[in-house]
PDB file of C-alpha atoms in Angstrom:
ATOM      1  CA  MET A  10     -44.863 130.786  40.000  1.00 96.00           C
ATOM      2  CA  LYS A  11     -46.474 131.492  43.757  1.00 97.00           C
ATOM      3  CA  ILE A  12     -45.232 132.410  46.802  1.00 98.00           C
ATOM      4  CA  GLY A  13     -47.840 133.116  49.141  1.00 94.00           C
ATOM      5  CA  ASN A  14     -49.427 135.832  47.542  1.00 94.00           C
ATOM      6  CA  ILE A  15     -45.787 137.038  45.978  1.00 96.00           C
ATOM      7  CA  ASP A  16     -46.722 136.329  41.970  1.00 97.00           C
ATOM      8  CA  LEU A  17     -42.674 135.726  40.385  1.00 98.00           C
ATOM      9  CA  GLY A  18     -44.945 135.514  36.953  1.00 96.00           C
ATOM     10  CA  ASP A  19     -43.106 132.457  34.260  1.00 97.00           C
ATOM     11  CA  LYS A  20     -39.623 130.630  35.390  1.00 98.00           C
ATOM     12  CA  PRO A  21     -38.334 132.899  37.706  1.00 98.00           C
ATOM     13  CA  VAL A  22     -34.889 133.423  37.832  1.00 98.00           C
ATOM     14  CA  MET A  23     -33.132 134.123  41.254  1.00 98.00           C
ATOM     15  CA  LEU A  24     -29.674 135.399  43.027  1.00 98.00           C
ATOM     16  CA  ALA A  25     -28.611 132.964  45.892  1.00 98.00           C
ATOM     17  CA  PRO A  26     -28.583 133.486  49.375  1.00 97.00           C
ATOM     18  CA  MET A  27     -24.343 134.210  49.587  1.00 96.00           C
ATOM     19  CA  GLU A  28     -22.124 135.243  52.200  1.00 94.00           C
ATOM     20  CA  ASP A  29     -19.791 138.266  51.363  1.00 92.00           C
ATOM     21  CA  VAL A  30     -22.002 138.707  47.733  1.00 96.00           C
ATOM     22  CA  THR A  31     -25.188 139.706  48.277  1.00 97.00           C
ATOM     23  CA  ASP A  32     -25.434 143.054  50.380  1.00 95.00           C
ATOM     24  CA  THR A  33     -28.263 145.438  49.601  1.00 95.00           C
ATOM     25  CA  SER A  34     -26.390 146.550  47.063  1.00 95.00           C
ATOM     26  CA  PHE A  35     -25.585 143.631  45.343  1.00 97.00           C
ATOM     27  CA  ARG A  36     -29.010 142.869  45.640  1.00 98.00           C
ATOM     28  CA  LEU A  37     -30.130 146.088  44.279  1.00 98.00           C
ATOM     29  CA  ILE A  38     -27.697 145.386  40.704  1.00 98.00           C
ATOM     30  CA  CYS A  39     -28.662 141.814  40.341  1.00 98.00           C
ATOM     31  CA  LYS A  40     -32.950 142.981  40.232  1.00 98.00           C
ATOM     32  CA  GLU A  41     -32.163 145.736  38.160  1.00 98.00           C
ATOM     33  CA  GLN A  42     -30.362 143.094  35.479  1.00 98.00           C
ATOM     34  CA  GLY A  43     -33.524 140.488  35.668  1.00 97.00           C
ATOM     35  CA  ALA A  44     -33.402 138.835  38.760  1.00 98.00           C
ATOM     36  CA  ASP A  45     -37.064 137.619  39.582  1.00 98.00           C
ATOM     37  CA  MET A  46     -36.531 137.339  43.559  1.00 98.00           C
ATOM     38  CA  VAL A  47     -33.123 138.341  45.055  1.00 98.00           C
ATOM     39  CA  TYR A  48     -32.336 136.990  48.550  1.00 98.00           C
ATOM     40  CA  SER A  49     -29.537 137.943  51.255  1.00 97.00           C
ATOM     41  CA  GLU A  50     -26.347 136.859  52.909  1.00 96.00           C
ATOM     42  CA  PHE A  51     -27.089 134.350  55.663  1.00 94.00           C
ATOM     43  CA  VAL A  52     -28.151 134.835  58.764  1.00 97.00           C
ATOM     44  CA  SER A  53     -26.335 133.429  62.241  1.00 97.00           C
ATOM     45  CA  VAL A  54     -29.682 133.555  64.135  1.00 97.00           C
ATOM     46  CA  ASP A  55     -26.792 133.066  67.373  1.00 96.00           C
ATOM     47  CA  ALA A  56     -25.643 136.309  66.227  1.00 97.00           C
ATOM     48  CA  LEU A  57     -28.885 138.061  65.314  1.00 97.00           C
ATOM     49  CA  ILE A  58     -30.347 137.867  69.187  1.00 97.00           C
ATOM     50  CA  ARG A  59     -26.819 139.231  70.743  1.00 97.00           C
ATOM     51  CA  ASN A  60     -27.988 141.850  68.652  1.00 95.00           C
ATOM     52  CA  ILE A  61     -24.640 141.837  66.996  1.00 95.00           C
ATOM     53  CA  ALA A  62     -24.515 145.575  64.529  1.00 94.00           C
ATOM     54  CA  ALA A  63     -22.678 143.747  61.367  1.00 92.00           C
ATOM     55  CA  THR A  64     -25.435 140.373  61.330  1.00 96.00           C
ATOM     56  CA  THR A  65     -28.525 142.945  62.532  1.00 95.00           C
ATOM     57  CA  ARG A  66     -27.575 145.329  59.133  1.00 94.00           C
ATOM     58  CA  LYS A  67     -28.244 142.240  57.110  1.00 95.00           C
ATOM     59  CA  LEU A  68     -31.833 142.611  57.880  1.00 97.00           C
ATOM     60  CA  THR A  69     -31.872 146.103  55.861  1.00 95.00           C
ATOM     61  CA  ILE A  70     -33.613 145.674  53.332  1.00 97.00           C
ATOM     62  CA  ASN A  71     -34.295 149.068  50.022  1.00 96.00           C
ATOM     63  CA  PRO A  72     -37.762 148.971  48.559  1.00 97.00           C
ATOM     64  CA  ALA A  73     -36.505 149.093  45.157  1.00 97.00           C
ATOM     65  CA  GLU A  74     -34.968 145.405  45.146  1.00 98.00           C
ATOM     66  CA  ARG A  75     -38.107 143.302  45.992  1.00 97.00           C
ATOM     67  CA  PRO A  76     -39.377 140.043  46.845  1.00 98.00           C
ATOM     68  CA  THR A  77     -36.266 139.389  49.385  1.00 98.00           C
ATOM     69  CA  VAL A  78     -35.867 136.740  50.972  1.00 98.00           C
ATOM     70  CA  ILE A  79     -33.595 136.667  54.194  1.00 98.00           C
ATOM     71  CA  GLN A  80     -32.493 134.106  55.598  1.00 98.00           C
ATOM     72  CA  ILE A  81     -31.193 132.164  59.166  1.00 98.00           C
ATOM     73  CA  TYR A  82     -28.798 128.661  59.819  1.00 97.00           C
ATOM     74  CA  GLY A  83     -28.847 128.296  62.993  1.00 97.00           C
ATOM     75  CA  ARG A  84     -29.153 125.166  65.233  1.00 96.00           C
ATOM     76  CA  GLU A  85     -31.736 125.343  68.158  1.00 96.00           C
ATOM     77  CA  ILE A  86     -35.643 125.399  68.104  1.00 97.00           C
ATOM     78  CA  GLU A  87     -36.100 128.440  70.051  1.00 97.00           C
ATOM     79  CA  PRO A  88     -33.453 130.320  69.485  1.00 97.00           C
ATOM     80  CA  MET A  89     -35.193 130.177  64.832  1.00 98.00           C
ATOM     81  CA  VAL A  90     -38.427 130.956  66.522  1.00 98.00           C
ATOM     82  CA  GLU A  91     -36.789 134.162  68.220  1.00 98.00           C
ATOM     83  CA  ALA A  92     -34.504 134.822  65.238  1.00 98.00           C
ATOM     84  CA  ALA A  93     -37.193 134.180  63.373  1.00 98.00           C
ATOM     85  CA  LYS A  94     -39.819 137.521  64.706  1.00 98.00           C
ATOM     86  CA  ILE A  95     -36.596 139.583  64.699  1.00 98.00           C
ATOM     87  CA  VAL A  96     -36.338 138.872  60.772  1.00 98.00           C
ATOM     88  CA  GLU A  97     -40.100 140.062  60.138  1.00 98.00           C
ATOM     89  CA  ALA A  98     -40.481 142.763  61.546  1.00 97.00           C
ATOM     90  CA  ALA A  99     -38.055 144.108  59.405  1.00 97.00           C
ATOM     91  CA  LYS A 100     -40.417 142.851  56.315  1.00 97.00           C
ATOM     92  CA  PRO A 101     -38.529 141.013  53.865  1.00 98.00           C
ATOM     93  CA  ASP A 102     -41.310 139.259  51.815  1.00 98.00           C
ATOM     94  CA  ILE A 103     -40.455 135.733  52.691  1.00 98.00           C
ATOM     95  CA  LEU A 104     -37.648 134.470  55.184  1.00 98.00           C
ATOM     96  CA  ASP A 105     -36.079 130.999  53.348  1.00 98.00           C
ATOM     97  CA  ILE A 106     -33.980 128.897  56.326  1.00 98.00           C
ATOM     98  CA  ASN A 107     -30.994 128.055  55.716  1.00 98.00           C
ATOM     99  CA  PHE A 108     -30.899 124.069  55.430  1.00 98.00           C
ATOM    100  CA  GLY A 109     -28.438 123.413  52.689  1.00 96.00           C
ATOM    101  CA  CYS A 110     -24.345 126.054  53.771  1.00 95.00           C
ATOM    102  CA  PRO A 111     -21.523 123.528  53.854  1.00 94.00           C
ATOM    103  CA  VAL A 112     -19.105 125.177  54.853  1.00 94.00           C
ATOM    104  CA  LYS A 113     -17.538 123.734  58.174  1.00 92.00           C
ATOM    105  CA  LYS A 114     -17.737 126.678  60.263  1.00 92.00           C
ATOM    106  CA  VAL A 115     -22.133 126.005  60.396  1.00 95.00           C
ATOM    107  CA  ALA A 116     -22.352 122.410  59.313  1.00 94.00           C
ATOM    108  CA  GLY A 117     -19.552 120.929  61.452  1.00 90.00           C
ATOM    109  CA  LYS A 118     -21.711 123.027  64.366  1.00 91.00           C
ATOM    110  CA  GLY A 119     -24.678 121.040  62.694  1.00 94.00           C
ATOM    111  CA  ALA A 120     -26.561 124.412  61.288  1.00 95.00           C
ATOM    112  CA  GLY A 121     -26.696 125.180  57.640  1.00 95.00           C
ATOM    113  CA  ALA A 122     -25.983 121.771  56.266  1.00 95.00           C
ATOM    114  CA  GLY A 123     -25.575 119.701  59.443  1.00 96.00           C
ATOM    115  CA  MET A 124     -28.728 119.999  59.587  1.00 97.00           C
ATOM    116  CA  LEU A 125     -29.670 116.472  57.998  1.00 97.00           C
ATOM    117  CA  ARG A 126     -28.375 114.581  59.837  1.00 95.00           C
ATOM    118  CA  ASP A 127     -30.829 115.439  61.965  1.00 96.00           C
ATOM    119  CA  ILE A 128     -34.146 114.749  59.849  1.00 97.00           C
ATOM    120  CA  PRO A 129     -36.386 114.803  62.661  1.00 97.00           C
ATOM    121  CA  LYS A 130     -34.516 118.259  64.326  1.00 97.00           C
ATOM    122  CA  MET A 131     -34.466 119.706  60.508  1.00 98.00           C
ATOM    123  CA  LEU A 132     -38.359 119.412  60.541  1.00 98.00           C
ATOM    124  CA  GLU A 133     -38.755 120.518  64.152  1.00 98.00           C
ATOM    125  CA  ILE A 134     -37.022 123.519  63.633  1.00 98.00           C
ATOM    126  CA  THR A 135     -39.248 123.910  60.193  1.00 98.00           C
ATOM    127  CA  SER A 136     -42.655 123.596  61.939  1.00 98.00           C
ATOM    128  CA  ALA A 137     -41.699 125.859  64.449  1.00 98.00           C
ATOM    129  CA  VAL A 138     -40.824 128.644  62.813  1.00 98.00           C
ATOM    130  CA  VAL A 139     -43.912 128.579  59.896  1.00 98.00           C
ATOM    131  CA  LYS A 140     -46.361 128.628  62.659  1.00 98.00           C
ATOM    132  CA  ALA A 141     -44.308 131.713  65.089  1.00 98.00           C
ATOM    133  CA  VAL A 142     -44.128 133.664  61.462  1.00 98.00           C
ATOM    134  CA  ASN A 143     -47.704 135.328  59.515  1.00 98.00           C
ATOM    135  CA  ILE A 144     -44.928 135.679  56.231  1.00 98.00           C
ATOM    136  CA  PRO A 145     -44.151 132.756  53.798  1.00 98.00           C
ATOM    137  CA  VAL A 146     -41.451 130.048  54.676  1.00 98.00           C
ATOM    138  CA  THR A 147     -38.758 127.769  52.779  1.00 98.00           C
ATOM    139  CA  VAL A 148     -36.830 126.179  53.148  1.00 98.00           C
ATOM    140  CA  LYS A 149     -33.126 125.626  50.927  1.00 98.00           C
ATOM    141  CA  THR A 150     -31.080 122.476  51.519  1.00 98.00           C
ATOM    142  CA  ARG A 151     -29.010 119.928  48.982  1.00 97.00           C
ATOM    143  CA  LEU A 152     -29.709 116.479  48.508  1.00 97.00           C
ATOM    144  CA  GLY A 153     -28.450 114.980  51.410  1.00 96.00           C
ATOM    145  CA  TRP A 154     -25.464 114.568  53.917  1.00 95.00           C
ATOM    146  CA  ASP A 155     -23.343 112.126  51.656  1.00 94.00           C
ATOM    147  CA  CYS A 156     -23.793 110.229  48.473  1.00 90.00           C
ATOM    148  CA  ASN A 157     -24.805 106.804  50.926  1.00 91.00           C
ATOM    149  CA  ASN A 158     -27.758 109.129  52.127  1.00 91.00           C
ATOM    150  CA  ILE A 159     -29.061 110.298  49.110  1.00 94.00           C
ATOM    151  CA  ILE A 160     -32.749 111.425  51.068  1.00 96.00           C
ATOM    152  CA  ILE A 161     -34.594 114.047  49.635  1.00 97.00           C
ATOM    153  CA  SER A 162     -36.836 113.230  47.588  1.00 94.00           C
ATOM    154  CA  THR A 163     -38.358 111.927  51.567  1.00 96.00           C
ATOM    155  CA  LEU A 164     -37.392 115.646  52.651  1.00 98.00           C
ATOM    156  CA  ALA A 165     -39.218 117.104  49.844  1.00 98.00           C
ATOM    157  CA  GLU A 166     -42.166 116.540  51.673  1.00 97.00           C
ATOM    158  CA  GLN A 167     -41.945 116.469  54.591  1.00 98.00           C
ATOM    159  CA  LEU A 168     -41.063 119.311  54.759  1.00 98.00           C
ATOM    160  CA  GLN A 169     -43.111 120.527  52.263  1.00 98.00           C
ATOM    161  CA  ASP A 170     -46.099 118.738  55.820  1.00 98.00           C
ATOM    162  CA  CYS A 171     -43.940 121.027  58.374  1.00 98.00           C
ATOM    163  CA  GLY A 172     -45.714 124.092  55.625  1.00 98.00           C
ATOM    164  CA  ILE A 173     -43.168 126.160  53.836  1.00 98.00           C
ATOM    165  CA  GLN A 174     -44.337 127.631  50.711  1.00 98.00           C
ATOM    166  CA  ALA A 175     -41.606 126.337  48.772  1.00 98.00           C
ATOM    167  CA  LEU A 176     -38.430 123.881  48.304  1.00 98.00           C
ATOM    168  CA  THR A 177     -35.257 125.158  46.546  1.00 98.00           C
ATOM    169  CA  VAL A 178     -32.936 122.255  46.239  1.00 98.00           C
ATOM    170  CA  HIS A 179     -28.363 122.838  45.473  1.00 98.00           C
ATOM    171  CA  GLY A 180     -28.106 119.396  42.925  1.00 97.00           C
ATOM    172  CA  ARG A 181     -25.005 118.027  45.444  1.00 97.00           C
ATOM    173  CA  THR A 182     -24.709 116.186  48.449  1.00 96.00           C
ATOM    174  CA  ARG A 183     -22.915 118.379  52.401  1.00 95.00           C
ATOM    175  CA  SER A 184     -19.808 116.374  51.405  1.00 93.00           C
ATOM    176  CA  GLN A 185     -19.387 117.305  47.887  1.00 94.00           C
ATOM    177  CA  MET A 186     -19.471 120.913  48.939  1.00 93.00           C
ATOM    178  CA  TYR A 187     -18.692 123.042  44.949  1.00 93.00           C
ATOM    179  CA  THR A 188     -16.913 119.962  43.674  1.00 93.00           C
ATOM    180  CA  GLY A 189     -18.517 118.028  41.133  1.00 93.00           C
ATOM    181  CA  ALA A 190     -21.115 118.317  38.067  1.00 94.00           C
ATOM    182  CA  ALA A 191     -24.617 119.338  40.056  1.00 96.00           C
ATOM    183  CA  ASP A 192     -27.710 116.065  40.215  1.00 97.00           C
ATOM    184  CA  TRP A 193     -30.226 118.347  38.194  1.00 98.00           C
ATOM    185  CA  ASN A 194     -31.495 114.821  37.820  1.00 97.00           C
ATOM    186  CA  ALA A 195     -31.869 113.935  42.168  1.00 97.00           C
ATOM    187  CA  ILE A 196     -34.122 117.494  41.888  1.00 98.00           C
ATOM    188  CA  SER A 197     -35.851 116.405  39.184  1.00 97.00           C
ATOM    189  CA  ALA A 198     -37.335 113.401  40.995  1.00 97.00           C
ATOM    190  CA  ILE A 199     -39.121 115.224  43.655  1.00 97.00           C
ATOM    191  CA  LYS A 200     -41.226 116.600  40.622  1.00 94.00           C
ATOM    192  CA  ASP A 201     -42.115 112.678  40.514  1.00 92.00           C
ATOM    193  CA  ASN A 202     -43.968 113.163  43.384  1.00 93.00           C
ATOM    194  CA  PRO A 203     -47.581 113.808  43.110  1.00 94.00           C
ATOM    195  CA  ARG A 204     -47.932 114.578  46.451  1.00 96.00           C
ATOM    196  CA  PHE A 205     -45.451 117.256  46.197  1.00 97.00           C
ATOM    197  CA  LYS A 206     -47.048 120.543  45.370  1.00 97.00           C
ATOM    198  CA  ILE A 207     -45.392 123.433  46.560  1.00 98.00           C
ATOM    199  CA  PRO A 208     -42.809 125.557  43.831  1.00 98.00           C
ATOM    200  CA  LEU A 209     -39.766 124.021  43.242  1.00 98.00           C
ATOM    201  CA  ILE A 210     -36.441 125.587  42.349  1.00 98.00           C
ATOM    202  CA  GLY A 211     -33.454 123.867  41.617  1.00 98.00           C
ATOM    203  CA  ASN A 212     -29.802 125.500  41.479  1.00 98.00           C
ATOM    204  CA  GLY A 213     -26.413 124.535  41.549  1.00 97.00           C
ATOM    205  CA  ASP A 214     -23.736 124.977  38.308  1.00 96.00           C
ATOM    206  CA  ILE A 215     -26.260 127.346  36.614  1.00 98.00           C
ATOM    207  CA  THR A 216     -23.789 129.129  34.381  1.00 97.00           C
ATOM    208  CA  SER A 217     -24.872 130.267  31.593  1.00 97.00           C
ATOM    209  CA  PRO A 218     -28.653 130.920  30.197  1.00 98.00           C
ATOM    210  CA  GLU A 219     -28.268 127.581  27.912  1.00 98.00           C
ATOM    211  CA  LEU A 220     -27.717 126.166  30.984  1.00 98.00           C
ATOM    212  CA  ALA A 221     -30.947 127.473  33.011  1.00 98.00           C
ATOM    213  CA  ALA A 222     -33.317 127.142  30.121  1.00 98.00           C
ATOM    214  CA  GLU A 223     -32.684 123.335  29.866  1.00 97.00           C
ATOM    215  CA  ALA A 224     -33.159 123.691  34.460  1.00 98.00           C
ATOM    216  CA  PHE A 225     -36.819 124.475  33.381  1.00 98.00           C
ATOM    217  CA  THR A 226     -37.178 122.841  29.673  1.00 97.00           C
ATOM    218  CA  LYS A 227     -35.182 119.702  30.373  1.00 97.00           C
ATOM    219  CA  TYR A 228     -36.272 119.120  34.524  1.00 97.00           C
ATOM    220  CA  GLY A 229     -39.034 121.089  35.352  1.00 96.00           C
ATOM    221  CA  VAL A 230     -38.738 122.613  38.228  1.00 98.00           C
ATOM    222  CA  ASP A 231     -40.236 126.170  39.099  1.00 98.00           C
ATOM    223  CA  GLY A 232     -37.611 128.119  39.467  1.00 98.00           C
ATOM    224  CA  VAL A 233     -34.106 128.493  38.905  1.00 98.00           C
ATOM    225  CA  MET A 234     -31.855 130.064  41.449  1.00 98.00           C
ATOM    226  CA  VAL A 235     -28.089 131.569  40.473  1.00 98.00           C
ATOM    227  CA  GLY A 236     -25.552 132.076  42.677  1.00 97.00           C
ATOM    228  CA  ARG A 237     -21.378 132.465  41.804  1.00 96.00           C
ATOM    229  CA  ALA A 238     -21.975 132.904  38.227  1.00 97.00           C
ATOM    230  CA  SER A 239     -23.121 135.582  38.690  1.00 98.00           C
ATOM    231  CA  ILE A 240     -20.668 137.327  41.433  1.00 97.00           C
ATOM    232  CA  GLY A 241     -18.570 139.587  39.338  1.00 96.00           C
ATOM    233  CA  ALA A 242     -21.417 139.571  35.779  1.00 97.00           C
ATOM    234  CA  PRO A 243     -24.081 140.793  37.445  1.00 98.00           C
ATOM    235  CA  TRP A 244     -25.954 141.295  34.188  1.00 98.00           C
ATOM    236  CA  ILE A 245     -26.073 137.178  34.059  1.00 98.00           C
ATOM    237  CA  PHE A 246     -30.025 137.556  34.506  1.00 98.00           C
ATOM    238  CA  LYS A 247     -30.546 139.915  31.758  1.00 98.00           C
ATOM    239  CA  GLU A 248     -28.527 137.404  29.784  1.00 98.00           C
ATOM    240  CA  ILE A 249     -30.979 134.575  31.032  1.00 98.00           C
ATOM    241  CA  LYS A 250     -34.671 136.323  31.038  1.00 98.00           C
ATOM    242  CA  SER A 251     -33.967 138.069  27.543  1.00 97.00           C
ATOM    243  CA  PHE A 252     -32.341 134.141  26.217  1.00 98.00           C
ATOM    244  CA  ILE A 253     -35.465 132.822  28.085  1.00 97.00           C
ATOM    245  CA  SER A 254     -38.656 134.366  26.333  1.00 96.00           C
ATOM    246  CA  THR A 255     -36.651 134.928  23.251  1.00 96.00           C
ATOM    247  CA  GLY A 256     -34.178 132.600  22.632  1.00 96.00           C
ATOM    248  CA  ILE A 257     -31.298 135.039  21.987  1.00 97.00           C
ATOM    249  CA  ILE A 258     -28.339 135.954  24.926  1.00 96.00           C
ATOM    250  CA  ASP A 259     -29.486 140.010  24.714  1.00 94.00           C
ATOM    251  CA  THR A 260     -26.008 140.643  26.460  1.00 94.00           C
ATOM    252  CA  PRO A 261     -24.575 143.917  27.197  1.00 94.00           C
ATOM    253  CA  PRO A 262     -22.120 146.286  26.204  1.00 94.00           C
ATOM    254  CA  MET A 263     -18.420 146.263  27.671  1.00 93.00           C
ATOM    255  CA  THR A 264     -19.116 149.772  28.733  1.00 93.00           C
ATOM    256  CA  GLU A 265     -21.948 149.416  30.946  1.00 96.00           C
ATOM    257  CA  LYS A 266     -19.946 145.939  32.844  1.00 96.00           C
ATOM    258  CA  PHE A 267     -17.327 148.003  33.230  1.00 96.00           C
ATOM    259  CA  ALA A 268     -20.026 150.481  34.891  1.00 96.00           C
ATOM    260  CA  LEU A 269     -22.393 148.670  36.913  1.00 96.00           C
ATOM    261  CA  LEU A 270     -18.126 146.894  38.538  1.00 96.00           C
ATOM    262  CA  ARG A 271     -18.048 150.745  39.001  1.00 96.00           C
ATOM    263  CA  ARG A 272     -20.765 150.444  40.399  1.00 96.00           C
ATOM    264  CA  GLN A 273     -20.144 148.381  42.686  1.00 96.00           C
ATOM    265  CA  ILE A 274     -16.873 149.842  44.525  1.00 96.00           C
ATOM    266  CA  ARG A 275     -18.627 152.856  44.865  1.00 97.00           C
ATOM    267  CA  GLU A 276     -21.336 151.171  46.574  1.00 96.00           C
ATOM    268  CA  SER A 277     -19.331 148.855  49.212  1.00 95.00           C
ATOM    269  CA  ILE A 278     -17.351 152.171  49.671  1.00 96.00           C
ATOM    270  CA  ASP A 279     -20.351 154.090  50.805  1.00 95.00           C
ATOM    271  CA  ARG A 280     -21.843 151.022  52.554  1.00 91.00           C
ATOM    272  CA  ILE A 281     -18.597 150.348  54.662  1.00 91.00           C
ATOM    273  CA  ASP A 282     -15.265 152.332  54.115  1.00 94.00           C
ATOM    274  CA  GLU A 283     -12.725 152.681  51.127  1.00 96.00           C
ATOM    275  CA  TYR A 284     -10.100 150.194  52.493  1.00 93.00           C
ATOM    276  CA  ARG A 285     -12.775 148.083  53.837  1.00 94.00           C
ATOM    277  CA  GLY A 286     -15.422 148.012  50.587  1.00 95.00           C
ATOM    278  CA  ILE A 287     -12.623 147.382  48.763  1.00 96.00           C
ATOM    279  CA  LEU A 288     -11.473 144.681  50.082  1.00 95.00           C
ATOM    280  CA  HIS A 289     -14.823 143.470  49.834  1.00 94.00           C
ATOM    281  CA  ILE A 290     -15.252 144.082  46.380  1.00 94.00           C
ATOM    282  CA  ARG A 291     -11.977 142.138  45.164  1.00 95.00           C
ATOM    283  CA  ARG A 292     -14.294 138.827  45.212  1.00 94.00           C
ATOM    284  CA  HIS A 293     -16.373 140.484  42.999  1.00 96.00           C
ATOM    285  CA  LEU A 294     -13.441 141.225  40.267  1.00 95.00           C
ATOM    286  CA  ALA A 295     -11.419 137.972  40.797  1.00 94.00           C
ATOM    287  CA  ALA A 296     -13.998 135.885  39.570  1.00 94.00           C
ATOM    288  CA  SER A 297     -15.325 138.028  36.865  1.00 95.00           C
ATOM    289  CA  PRO A 298     -15.251 136.843  33.556  1.00 94.00           C
ATOM    290  CA  LEU A 299     -15.331 140.732  32.512  1.00 92.00           C
ATOM    291  CA  PHE A 300     -11.543 139.411  32.403  1.00 92.00           C
ATOM    292  CA  LYS A 301     -11.317 136.354  31.214  1.00 89.00           C
ATOM    293  CA  GLY A 302      -8.831 135.503  28.522  1.00 83.00           C
ATOM    294  CA  ILE A 303      -6.996 138.520  27.903  1.00 86.00           C
ATOM    295  CA  SER A 304      -3.847 137.665  26.337  1.00 84.00           C
ATOM    296  CA  HIS A 305      -1.076 138.351  29.905  1.00 84.00           C
ATOM    297  CA  PHE A 306      -3.417 139.218  32.326  1.00 91.00           C
ATOM    298  CA  ARG A 307      -2.154 138.420  35.050  1.00 91.00           C
ATOM    299  CA  GLU A 308       0.935 141.857  36.234  1.00 93.00           C
ATOM    300  CA  THR A 309      -2.898 143.844  35.510  1.00 92.00           C
ATOM    301  CA  ARG A 310      -4.802 141.443  37.779  1.00 93.00           C
ATOM    302  CA  ILE A 311      -2.052 141.769  40.518  1.00 94.00           C
ATOM    303  CA  GLU A 312      -2.676 145.302  39.745  1.00 95.00           C
ATOM    304  CA  MET A 313      -6.043 145.347  39.778  1.00 95.00           C
ATOM    305  CA  LEU A 314      -6.173 143.163  43.117  1.00 94.00           C
ATOM    306  CA  ARG A 315      -3.053 144.765  45.156  1.00 95.00           C
ATOM    307  CA  ALA A 316      -5.269 148.844  44.923  1.00 95.00           C
ATOM    308  CA  ASN A 317      -6.561 150.495  48.058  1.00 93.00           C
ATOM    309  CA  THR A 318      -8.138 152.920  47.195  1.00 95.00           C
ATOM    310  CA  TYR A 319     -10.282 154.058  44.228  1.00 95.00           C
ATOM    311  CA  GLU A 320      -9.139 156.132  42.728  1.00 96.00           C
ATOM    312  CA  GLU A 321      -6.552 153.595  41.831  1.00 95.00           C
ATOM    313  CA  LEU A 322      -8.946 151.182  41.329  1.00 96.00           C
ATOM    314  CA  ASP A 323     -10.240 153.080  38.738  1.00 95.00           C
ATOM    315  CA  ASN A 324      -6.588 154.223  36.666  1.00 95.00           C
ATOM    316  CA  VAL A 325      -6.556 150.113  36.157  1.00 94.00           C
ATOM    317  CA  LEU A 326     -10.197 149.389  35.198  1.00 95.00           C
ATOM    318  CA  GLN A 327      -9.833 152.369  32.275  1.00 95.00           C
ATOM    319  CA  LYS A 328      -6.828 150.576  31.174  1.00 92.00           C
ATOM    320  CA  ILE A 329      -7.932 146.787  31.065  1.00 93.00           C
ATOM    321  CA  GLU A 330     -11.194 148.428  28.582  1.00 91.00           C
ATOM    322  CA  GLU A 331      -8.642 150.538  26.666  1.00 89.00           C
ATOM    323  CA  ARG A 332      -7.631 147.708  25.943  1.00 85.00           C
ATOM    324  CA  ILE A 333      -9.705 145.495  25.718  1.00 84.00           C
ATOM    325  CA  THR A 334     -11.825 147.868  23.410  1.00 80.00           C
ATOM    326  CA  LYS A 335      -8.144 148.375  20.938  1.00 73.00           C
ATOM    327  CA  GLU A 336      -8.133 144.331  21.015  1.00 68.00           C
ATOM    328  CA  VAL A 337     -11.636 144.617  19.110  1.00 58.00           C
ATOM    329  CA  GLN A 338     -10.605 146.981  17.394  1.00 52.00           C
ATOM    330  CA  ILE A 339      -7.560 145.141  15.848  1.00 47.00           C
TER     331      ILE A 339
END
């Protein structure tokens, strides 16, 4: 699969853009674990144009994480074009337009998935951004605004005609948010259009190596994007890639998984500070499958999520690791 001149190989697996999750540290770890391409957090074009420090930091790319996509969102043509040029100067490999974020503070203001209610404007913005930059432009969107407006088959061709070089589709409507099951049949139907020629990336409910493989074999997508299942479990990319290539799930040993979480904690602290860095990483710890299935874990979980220093948190992780090791031996 190629996007512009970027060759991602056969059956690529990508890290989805997620706010407060896909910072440069996490992207690099996922890349090392096998992700073929990684996406930035959402970048607000209005904040970028105003040179808000927290937003401009999102443009930082570690060369080792490439190929990297920076994703922008907004609702007006001129700011989107201006921001696209700023992003291009940061030298990402690809620029992605977010027409899929369903949260109220984004979609409710007409950006992200909110643009699904104004398709002519969506297409205007897409065409203008494509013309404004010299790097490949892609789009990520959803099936439609709600179940009565599933428009993706027509929209996919319209977006292609605007000049984008790949399309990612999350298999839910905006009104579904993240509830219910992603509709992979609706994603697959896009490929039935003989006029649709650009790469199609499927997104939604890819929570295991088996489901990732099925996305390729059953639904015929060109690439797969993993989102929430990677939070607290960046090794999922290694598992998926090994299963697709060999039929065997190559999962890292428990000690390596704990080492990856500790690395995330340290790098989060280094990037921000100890207190806020730990707050940032709690989402990964809370979601990590590493702690699922541990008996009578509630009190330890609370202790882990209340730790305020690296020393406190590391001590809790050591106790958990020792406990898991002991239970496995028993």
